[in-house]
mmCIF file of C-alpha atoms and ligand atoms in Angstrom:
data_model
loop_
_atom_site.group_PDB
_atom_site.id
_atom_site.type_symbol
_atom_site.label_atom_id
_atom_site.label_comp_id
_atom_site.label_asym_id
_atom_site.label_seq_id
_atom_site.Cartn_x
_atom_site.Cartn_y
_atom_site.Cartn_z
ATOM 1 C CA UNK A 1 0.000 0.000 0.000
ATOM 2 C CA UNK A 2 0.862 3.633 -0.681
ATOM 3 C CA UNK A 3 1.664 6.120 1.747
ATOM 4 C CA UNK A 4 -0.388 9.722 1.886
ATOM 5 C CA UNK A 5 3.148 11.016 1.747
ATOM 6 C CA UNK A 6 4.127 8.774 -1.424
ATOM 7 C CA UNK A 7 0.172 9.094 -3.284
ATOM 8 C CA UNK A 8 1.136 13.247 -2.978
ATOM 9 C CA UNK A 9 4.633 12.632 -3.872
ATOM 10 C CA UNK A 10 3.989 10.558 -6.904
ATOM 11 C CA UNK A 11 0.495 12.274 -7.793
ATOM 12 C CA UNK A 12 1.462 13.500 -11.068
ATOM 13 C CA UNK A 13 2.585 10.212 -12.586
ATOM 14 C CA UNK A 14 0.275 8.377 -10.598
ATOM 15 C CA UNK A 15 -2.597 10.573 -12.890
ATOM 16 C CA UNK A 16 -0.970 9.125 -16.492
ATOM 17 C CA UNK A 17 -3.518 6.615 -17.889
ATOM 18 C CA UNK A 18 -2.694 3.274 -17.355
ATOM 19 C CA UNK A 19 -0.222 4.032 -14.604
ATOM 20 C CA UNK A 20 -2.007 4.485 -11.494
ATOM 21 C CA UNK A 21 -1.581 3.693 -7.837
ATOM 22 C CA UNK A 22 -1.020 0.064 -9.467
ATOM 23 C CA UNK A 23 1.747 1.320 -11.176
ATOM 24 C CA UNK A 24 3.681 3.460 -8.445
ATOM 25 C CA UNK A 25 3.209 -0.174 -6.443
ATOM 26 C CA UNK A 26 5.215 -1.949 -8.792
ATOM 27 C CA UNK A 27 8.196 1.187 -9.132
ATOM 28 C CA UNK A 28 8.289 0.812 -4.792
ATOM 29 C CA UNK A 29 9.043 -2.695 -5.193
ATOM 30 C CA UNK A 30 11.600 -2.567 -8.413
ATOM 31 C CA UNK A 31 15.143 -3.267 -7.850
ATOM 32 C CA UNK A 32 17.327 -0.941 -10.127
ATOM 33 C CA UNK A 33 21.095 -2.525 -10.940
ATOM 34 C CA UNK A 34 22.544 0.686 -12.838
ATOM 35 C CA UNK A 35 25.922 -0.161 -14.296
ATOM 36 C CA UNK A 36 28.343 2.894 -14.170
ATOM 37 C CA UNK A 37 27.645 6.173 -12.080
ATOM 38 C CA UNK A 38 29.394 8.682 -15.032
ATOM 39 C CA UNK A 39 27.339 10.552 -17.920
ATOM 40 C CA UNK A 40 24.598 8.026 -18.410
ATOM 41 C CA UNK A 41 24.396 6.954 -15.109
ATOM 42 C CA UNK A 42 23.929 10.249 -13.461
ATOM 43 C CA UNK A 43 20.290 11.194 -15.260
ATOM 44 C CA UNK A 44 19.367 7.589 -15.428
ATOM 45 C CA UNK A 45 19.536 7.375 -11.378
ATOM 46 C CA UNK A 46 17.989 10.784 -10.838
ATOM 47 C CA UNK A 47 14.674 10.267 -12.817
ATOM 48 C CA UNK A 48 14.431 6.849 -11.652
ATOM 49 C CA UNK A 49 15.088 7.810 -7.641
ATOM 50 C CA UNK A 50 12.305 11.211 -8.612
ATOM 51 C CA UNK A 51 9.802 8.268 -9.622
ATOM 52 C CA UNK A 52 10.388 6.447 -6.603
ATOM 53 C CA UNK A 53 11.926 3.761 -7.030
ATOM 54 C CA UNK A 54 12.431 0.586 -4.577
ATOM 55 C CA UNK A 55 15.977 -0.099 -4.679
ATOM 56 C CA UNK A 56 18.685 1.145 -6.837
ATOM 57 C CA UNK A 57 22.545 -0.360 -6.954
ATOM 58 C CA UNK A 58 24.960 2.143 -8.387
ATOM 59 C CA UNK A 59 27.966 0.115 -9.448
ATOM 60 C CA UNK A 60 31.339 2.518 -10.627
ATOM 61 C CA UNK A 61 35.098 2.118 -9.889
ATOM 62 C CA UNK A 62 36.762 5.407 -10.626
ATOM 63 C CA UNK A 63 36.878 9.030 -8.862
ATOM 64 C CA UNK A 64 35.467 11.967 -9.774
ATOM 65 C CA UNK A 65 37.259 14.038 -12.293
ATOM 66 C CA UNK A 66 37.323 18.059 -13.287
ATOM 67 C CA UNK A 67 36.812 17.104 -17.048
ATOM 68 C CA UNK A 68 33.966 14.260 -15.826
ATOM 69 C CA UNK A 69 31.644 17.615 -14.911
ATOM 70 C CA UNK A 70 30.696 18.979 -18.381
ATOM 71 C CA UNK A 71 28.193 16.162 -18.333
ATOM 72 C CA UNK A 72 28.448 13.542 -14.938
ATOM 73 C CA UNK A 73 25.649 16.328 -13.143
ATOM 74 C CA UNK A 74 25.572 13.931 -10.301
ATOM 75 C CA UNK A 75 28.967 15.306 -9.352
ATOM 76 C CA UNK A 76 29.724 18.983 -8.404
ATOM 77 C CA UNK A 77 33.361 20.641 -8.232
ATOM 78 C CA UNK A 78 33.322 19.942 -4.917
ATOM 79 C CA UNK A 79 33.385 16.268 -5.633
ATOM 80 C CA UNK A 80 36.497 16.522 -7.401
ATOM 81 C CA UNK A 81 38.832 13.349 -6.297
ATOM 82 C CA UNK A 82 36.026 11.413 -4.237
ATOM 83 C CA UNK A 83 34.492 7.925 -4.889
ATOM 84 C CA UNK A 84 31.692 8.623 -7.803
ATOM 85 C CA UNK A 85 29.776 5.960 -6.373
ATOM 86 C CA UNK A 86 29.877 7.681 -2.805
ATOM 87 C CA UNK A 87 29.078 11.510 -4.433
ATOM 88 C CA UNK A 88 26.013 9.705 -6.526
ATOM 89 C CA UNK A 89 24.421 8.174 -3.768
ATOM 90 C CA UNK A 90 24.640 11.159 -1.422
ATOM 91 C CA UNK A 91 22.724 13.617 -3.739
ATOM 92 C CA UNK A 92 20.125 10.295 -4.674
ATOM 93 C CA UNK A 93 19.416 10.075 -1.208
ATOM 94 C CA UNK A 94 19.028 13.764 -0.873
ATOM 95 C CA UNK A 95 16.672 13.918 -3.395
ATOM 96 C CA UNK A 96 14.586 11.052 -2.334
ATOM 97 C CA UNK A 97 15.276 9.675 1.246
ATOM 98 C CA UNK A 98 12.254 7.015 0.871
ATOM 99 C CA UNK A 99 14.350 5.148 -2.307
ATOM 100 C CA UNK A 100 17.435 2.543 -0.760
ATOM 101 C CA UNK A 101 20.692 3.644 -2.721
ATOM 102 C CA UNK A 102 23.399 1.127 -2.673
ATOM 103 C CA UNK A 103 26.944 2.028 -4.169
ATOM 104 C CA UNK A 104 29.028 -0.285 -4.897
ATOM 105 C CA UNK A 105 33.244 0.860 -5.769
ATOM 106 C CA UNK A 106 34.195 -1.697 -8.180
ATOM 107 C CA UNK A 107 34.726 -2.982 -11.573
ATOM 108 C CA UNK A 108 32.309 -4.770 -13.050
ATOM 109 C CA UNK A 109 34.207 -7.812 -14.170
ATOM 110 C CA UNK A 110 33.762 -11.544 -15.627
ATOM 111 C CA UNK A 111 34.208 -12.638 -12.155
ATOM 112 C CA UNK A 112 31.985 -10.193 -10.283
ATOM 113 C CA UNK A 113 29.369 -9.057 -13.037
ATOM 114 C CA UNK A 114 26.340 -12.206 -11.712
ATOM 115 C CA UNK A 115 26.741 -11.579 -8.310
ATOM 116 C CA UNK A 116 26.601 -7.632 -8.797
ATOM 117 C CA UNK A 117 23.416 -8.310 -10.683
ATOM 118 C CA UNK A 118 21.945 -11.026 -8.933
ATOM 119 C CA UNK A 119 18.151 -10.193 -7.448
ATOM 120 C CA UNK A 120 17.806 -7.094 -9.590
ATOM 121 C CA UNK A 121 14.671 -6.952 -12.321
ATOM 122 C CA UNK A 122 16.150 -4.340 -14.307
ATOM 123 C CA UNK A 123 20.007 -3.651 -15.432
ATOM 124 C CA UNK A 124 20.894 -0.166 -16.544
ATOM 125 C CA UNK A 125 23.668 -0.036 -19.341
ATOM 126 C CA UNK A 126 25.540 3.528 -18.339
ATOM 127 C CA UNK A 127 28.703 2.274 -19.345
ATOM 128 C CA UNK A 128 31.127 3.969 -21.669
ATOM 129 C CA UNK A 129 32.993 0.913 -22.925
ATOM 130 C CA UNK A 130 32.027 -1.896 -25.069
ATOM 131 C CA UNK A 131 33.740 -4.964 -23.103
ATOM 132 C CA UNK A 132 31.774 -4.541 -19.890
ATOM 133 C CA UNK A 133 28.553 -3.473 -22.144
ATOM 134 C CA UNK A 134 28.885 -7.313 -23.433
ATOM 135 C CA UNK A 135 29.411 -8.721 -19.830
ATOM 136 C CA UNK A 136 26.315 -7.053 -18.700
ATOM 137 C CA UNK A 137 24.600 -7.955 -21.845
ATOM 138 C CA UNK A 138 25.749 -11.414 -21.358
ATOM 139 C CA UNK A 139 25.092 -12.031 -17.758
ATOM 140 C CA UNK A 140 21.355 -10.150 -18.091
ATOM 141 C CA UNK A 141 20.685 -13.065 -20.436
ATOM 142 C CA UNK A 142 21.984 -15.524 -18.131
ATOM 143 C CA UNK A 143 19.965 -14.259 -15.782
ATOM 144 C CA UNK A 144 16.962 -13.577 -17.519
ATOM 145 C CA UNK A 145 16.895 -9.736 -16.662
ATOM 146 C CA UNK A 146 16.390 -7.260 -19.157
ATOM 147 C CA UNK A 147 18.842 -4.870 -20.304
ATOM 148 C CA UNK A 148 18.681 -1.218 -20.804
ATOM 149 C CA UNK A 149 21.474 -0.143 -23.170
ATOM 150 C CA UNK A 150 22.606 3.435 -24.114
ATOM 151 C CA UNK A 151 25.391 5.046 -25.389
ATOM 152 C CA UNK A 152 26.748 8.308 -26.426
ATOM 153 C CA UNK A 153 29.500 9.870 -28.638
ATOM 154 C CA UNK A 154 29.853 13.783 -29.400
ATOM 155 C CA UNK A 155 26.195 14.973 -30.303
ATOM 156 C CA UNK A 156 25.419 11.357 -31.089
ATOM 157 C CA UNK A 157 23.807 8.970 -28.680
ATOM 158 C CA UNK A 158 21.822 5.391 -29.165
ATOM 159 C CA UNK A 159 19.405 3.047 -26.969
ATOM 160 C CA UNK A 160 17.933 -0.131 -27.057
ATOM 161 C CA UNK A 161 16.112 -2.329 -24.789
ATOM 162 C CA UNK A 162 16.696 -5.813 -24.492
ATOM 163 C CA UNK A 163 14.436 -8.375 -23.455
ATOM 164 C CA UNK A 164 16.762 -11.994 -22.655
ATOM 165 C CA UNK A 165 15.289 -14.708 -25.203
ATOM 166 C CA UNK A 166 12.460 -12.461 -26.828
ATOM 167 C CA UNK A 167 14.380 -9.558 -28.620
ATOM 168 C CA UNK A 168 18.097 -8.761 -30.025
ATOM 169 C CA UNK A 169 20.771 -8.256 -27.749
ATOM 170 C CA UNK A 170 23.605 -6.557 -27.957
ATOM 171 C CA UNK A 171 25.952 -8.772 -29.279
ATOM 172 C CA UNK A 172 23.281 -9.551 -32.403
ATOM 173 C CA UNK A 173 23.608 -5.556 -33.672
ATOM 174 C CA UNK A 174 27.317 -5.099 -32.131
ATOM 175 C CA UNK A 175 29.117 -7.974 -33.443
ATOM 176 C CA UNK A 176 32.043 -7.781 -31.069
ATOM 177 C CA UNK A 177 33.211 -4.525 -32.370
ATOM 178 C CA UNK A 178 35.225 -2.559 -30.358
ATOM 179 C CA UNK A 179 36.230 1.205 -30.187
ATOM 180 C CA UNK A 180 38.693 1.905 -27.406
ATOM 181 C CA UNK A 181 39.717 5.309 -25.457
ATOM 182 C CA UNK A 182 38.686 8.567 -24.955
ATOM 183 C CA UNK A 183 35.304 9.667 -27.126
ATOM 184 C CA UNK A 184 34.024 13.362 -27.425
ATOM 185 C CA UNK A 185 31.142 14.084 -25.703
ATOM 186 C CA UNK A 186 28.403 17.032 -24.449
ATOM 187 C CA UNK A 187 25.999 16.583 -21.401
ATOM 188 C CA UNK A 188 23.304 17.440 -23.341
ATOM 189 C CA UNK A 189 23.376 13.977 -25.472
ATOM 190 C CA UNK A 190 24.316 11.829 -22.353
ATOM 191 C CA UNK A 191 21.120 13.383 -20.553
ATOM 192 C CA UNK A 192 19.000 12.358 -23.869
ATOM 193 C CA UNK A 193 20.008 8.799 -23.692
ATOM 194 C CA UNK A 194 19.705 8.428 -19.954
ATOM 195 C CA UNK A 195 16.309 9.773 -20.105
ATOM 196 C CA UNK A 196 15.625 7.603 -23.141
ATOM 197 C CA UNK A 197 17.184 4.620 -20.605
ATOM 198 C CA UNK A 198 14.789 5.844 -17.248
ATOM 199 C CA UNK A 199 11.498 5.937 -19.500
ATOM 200 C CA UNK A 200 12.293 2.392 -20.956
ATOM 201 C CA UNK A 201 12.590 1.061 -16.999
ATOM 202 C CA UNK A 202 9.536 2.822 -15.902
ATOM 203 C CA UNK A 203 7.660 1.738 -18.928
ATOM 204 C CA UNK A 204 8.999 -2.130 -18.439
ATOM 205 C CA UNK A 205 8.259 -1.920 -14.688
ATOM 206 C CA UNK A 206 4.840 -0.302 -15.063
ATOM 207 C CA UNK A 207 3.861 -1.990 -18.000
ATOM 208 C CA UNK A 208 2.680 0.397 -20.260
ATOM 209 C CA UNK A 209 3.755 1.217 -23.960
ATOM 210 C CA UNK A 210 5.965 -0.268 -26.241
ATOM 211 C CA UNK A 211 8.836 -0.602 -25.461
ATOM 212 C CA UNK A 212 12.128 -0.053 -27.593
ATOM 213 C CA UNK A 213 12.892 -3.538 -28.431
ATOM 214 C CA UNK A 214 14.169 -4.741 -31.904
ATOM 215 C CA UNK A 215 14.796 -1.151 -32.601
ATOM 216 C CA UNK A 216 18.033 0.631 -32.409
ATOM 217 C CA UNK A 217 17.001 4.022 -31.473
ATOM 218 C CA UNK A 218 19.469 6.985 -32.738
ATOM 219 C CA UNK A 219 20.058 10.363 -31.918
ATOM 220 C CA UNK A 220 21.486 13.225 -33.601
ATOM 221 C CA UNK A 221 21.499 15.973 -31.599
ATOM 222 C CA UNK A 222 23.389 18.153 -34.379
ATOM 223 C CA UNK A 223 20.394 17.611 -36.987
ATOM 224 C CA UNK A 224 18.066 17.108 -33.885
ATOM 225 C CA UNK A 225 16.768 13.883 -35.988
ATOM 226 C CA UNK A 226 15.912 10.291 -34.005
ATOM 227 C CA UNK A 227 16.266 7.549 -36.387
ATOM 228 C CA UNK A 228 15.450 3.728 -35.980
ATOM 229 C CA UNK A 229 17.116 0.803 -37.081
ATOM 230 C CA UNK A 230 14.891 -1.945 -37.257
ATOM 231 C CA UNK A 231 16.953 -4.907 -35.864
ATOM 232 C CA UNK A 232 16.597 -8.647 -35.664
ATOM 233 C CA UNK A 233 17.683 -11.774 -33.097
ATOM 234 C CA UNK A 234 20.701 -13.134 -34.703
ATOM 235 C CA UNK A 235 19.797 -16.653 -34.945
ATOM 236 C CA UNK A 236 23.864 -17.582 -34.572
ATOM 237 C CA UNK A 237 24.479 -14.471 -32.252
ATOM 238 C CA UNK A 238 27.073 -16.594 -29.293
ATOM 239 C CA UNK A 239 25.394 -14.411 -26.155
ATOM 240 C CA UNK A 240 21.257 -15.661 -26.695
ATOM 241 C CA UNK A 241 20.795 -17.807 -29.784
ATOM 242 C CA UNK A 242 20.858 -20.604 -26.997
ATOM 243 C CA UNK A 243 18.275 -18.821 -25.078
ATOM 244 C CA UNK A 244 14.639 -20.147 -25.008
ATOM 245 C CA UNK A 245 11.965 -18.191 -24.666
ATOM 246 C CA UNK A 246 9.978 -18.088 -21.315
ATOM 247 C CA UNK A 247 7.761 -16.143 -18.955
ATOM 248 C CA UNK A 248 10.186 -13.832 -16.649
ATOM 249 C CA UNK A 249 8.595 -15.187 -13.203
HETATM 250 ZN ZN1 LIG B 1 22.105 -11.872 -29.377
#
């Protein structure tokens, strides 16, 4: 049951058709695994602790740095050198004592990534690097959690939703292609995607719309044009051709 304090709090969303009391229900009792506390990370974990949220796990191993704040909001010049985990779930917590903030200071690794993820219904892709992107993508199908990817480059950003055994995953559009190093990019695009990211979670955990599976959704922020790629399950891809499709319990 809802609070007074949360049906007030949440009243506006809590109006949207098909949302409802029902709805905020279901957002109290989500458990939010967001990968990566940097550029994505930072609007994904502030809409989704404003909606209210049960439980979100920040996971991020590095410090904050001056040339992270053109676009990492979470973290102010006064953050400069501390744990970005630690400044992320300070200013969560701030902004909404009633939703559990757990940050976690480590890389997410081959040996780490299913326990980090293990008893969360959503995973948040904030990463900024292909190789973890495809141990989260890999370990969400394992797991049977579904898999909110974004990315960002420049003006340029790109999301997709993955579903484990339903819809494409990562490694079907990606193909093991990998672009290392430093990448341009303005905190304007990474606060597109993230949003992008947060409405695909509160969709899947509410249940309403369609959600942006099979489609690689892109962004040009220069042109200000969205594209879509349609895409398709690759019926050899090695991360979820294997996978069979059943009901997530
Ligand atoms: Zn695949």
């Amino acid at each position: 049951m809802l609070t007074g304090y949360e049906l007030e709090r949440y009243d506006r969303q809590i109006m949207i058709r098909g949302f409802g009391e029902e709805g905020q229900e279901k957002l109290k009792q989500a458990r939010i695994f967001i990968a990566g506390a940097g550029g994505l990370g930072a609007p994904v974990s502030v809409y989704l602790t404003a909606a209210g949220a049960g439980a979100i796990r920040v996971v991020d191993h590095e410090k904050v740095e001056l040339s992270n704040l053109n676009r990492q909001v979470l973290h102010w010049s006064e953050d400069i050198a501390r744990s970005k985990v630690d400044s992320a779930a300070e200013k969560l917590t701030r902004l909404n004592h009633e939703v559990k903030i757990e940050a976690i200071e480590e890389v997410i690794a081959e040996a780490n990534v299913s326990q980090l993820v293990a008893g969360f219904d959503l995973i948040i892709d904030a990463m900024d690097n292909l190789p973890t992107r495809y141990l989260l993508n890999k370990a969400a199908l394992e797991m049977n959690i579904p898999l909110f990817h974004g990315a960002v480059y420049g003006f340029e950003g790109r999301a997709m939703t993955i579903i484990p055994a339903q819809t494409a995953c990562l490694m079907c559009i990606y193909k093991g292609v990998i672009i290392e190093g430093k990448f341009p990019v303005v905190g304007v695009t990474t606060a597109v995607i993230g949003c992008i990211q947060a409405a695909e979670a509160i969709k899947y955990i509410v249940g309403i719309g369609e959600l942006l599976t099979n489609r690689l959704l892109i962004y040009d922020g220069l042109n200000m044009k969205f594209t879509e790629l349609k895409v398709k399950k690759d019926p050899n891809c090695e991360h979820c051709s294997h996978l069979v499709k059943k009901d997530k319990k």
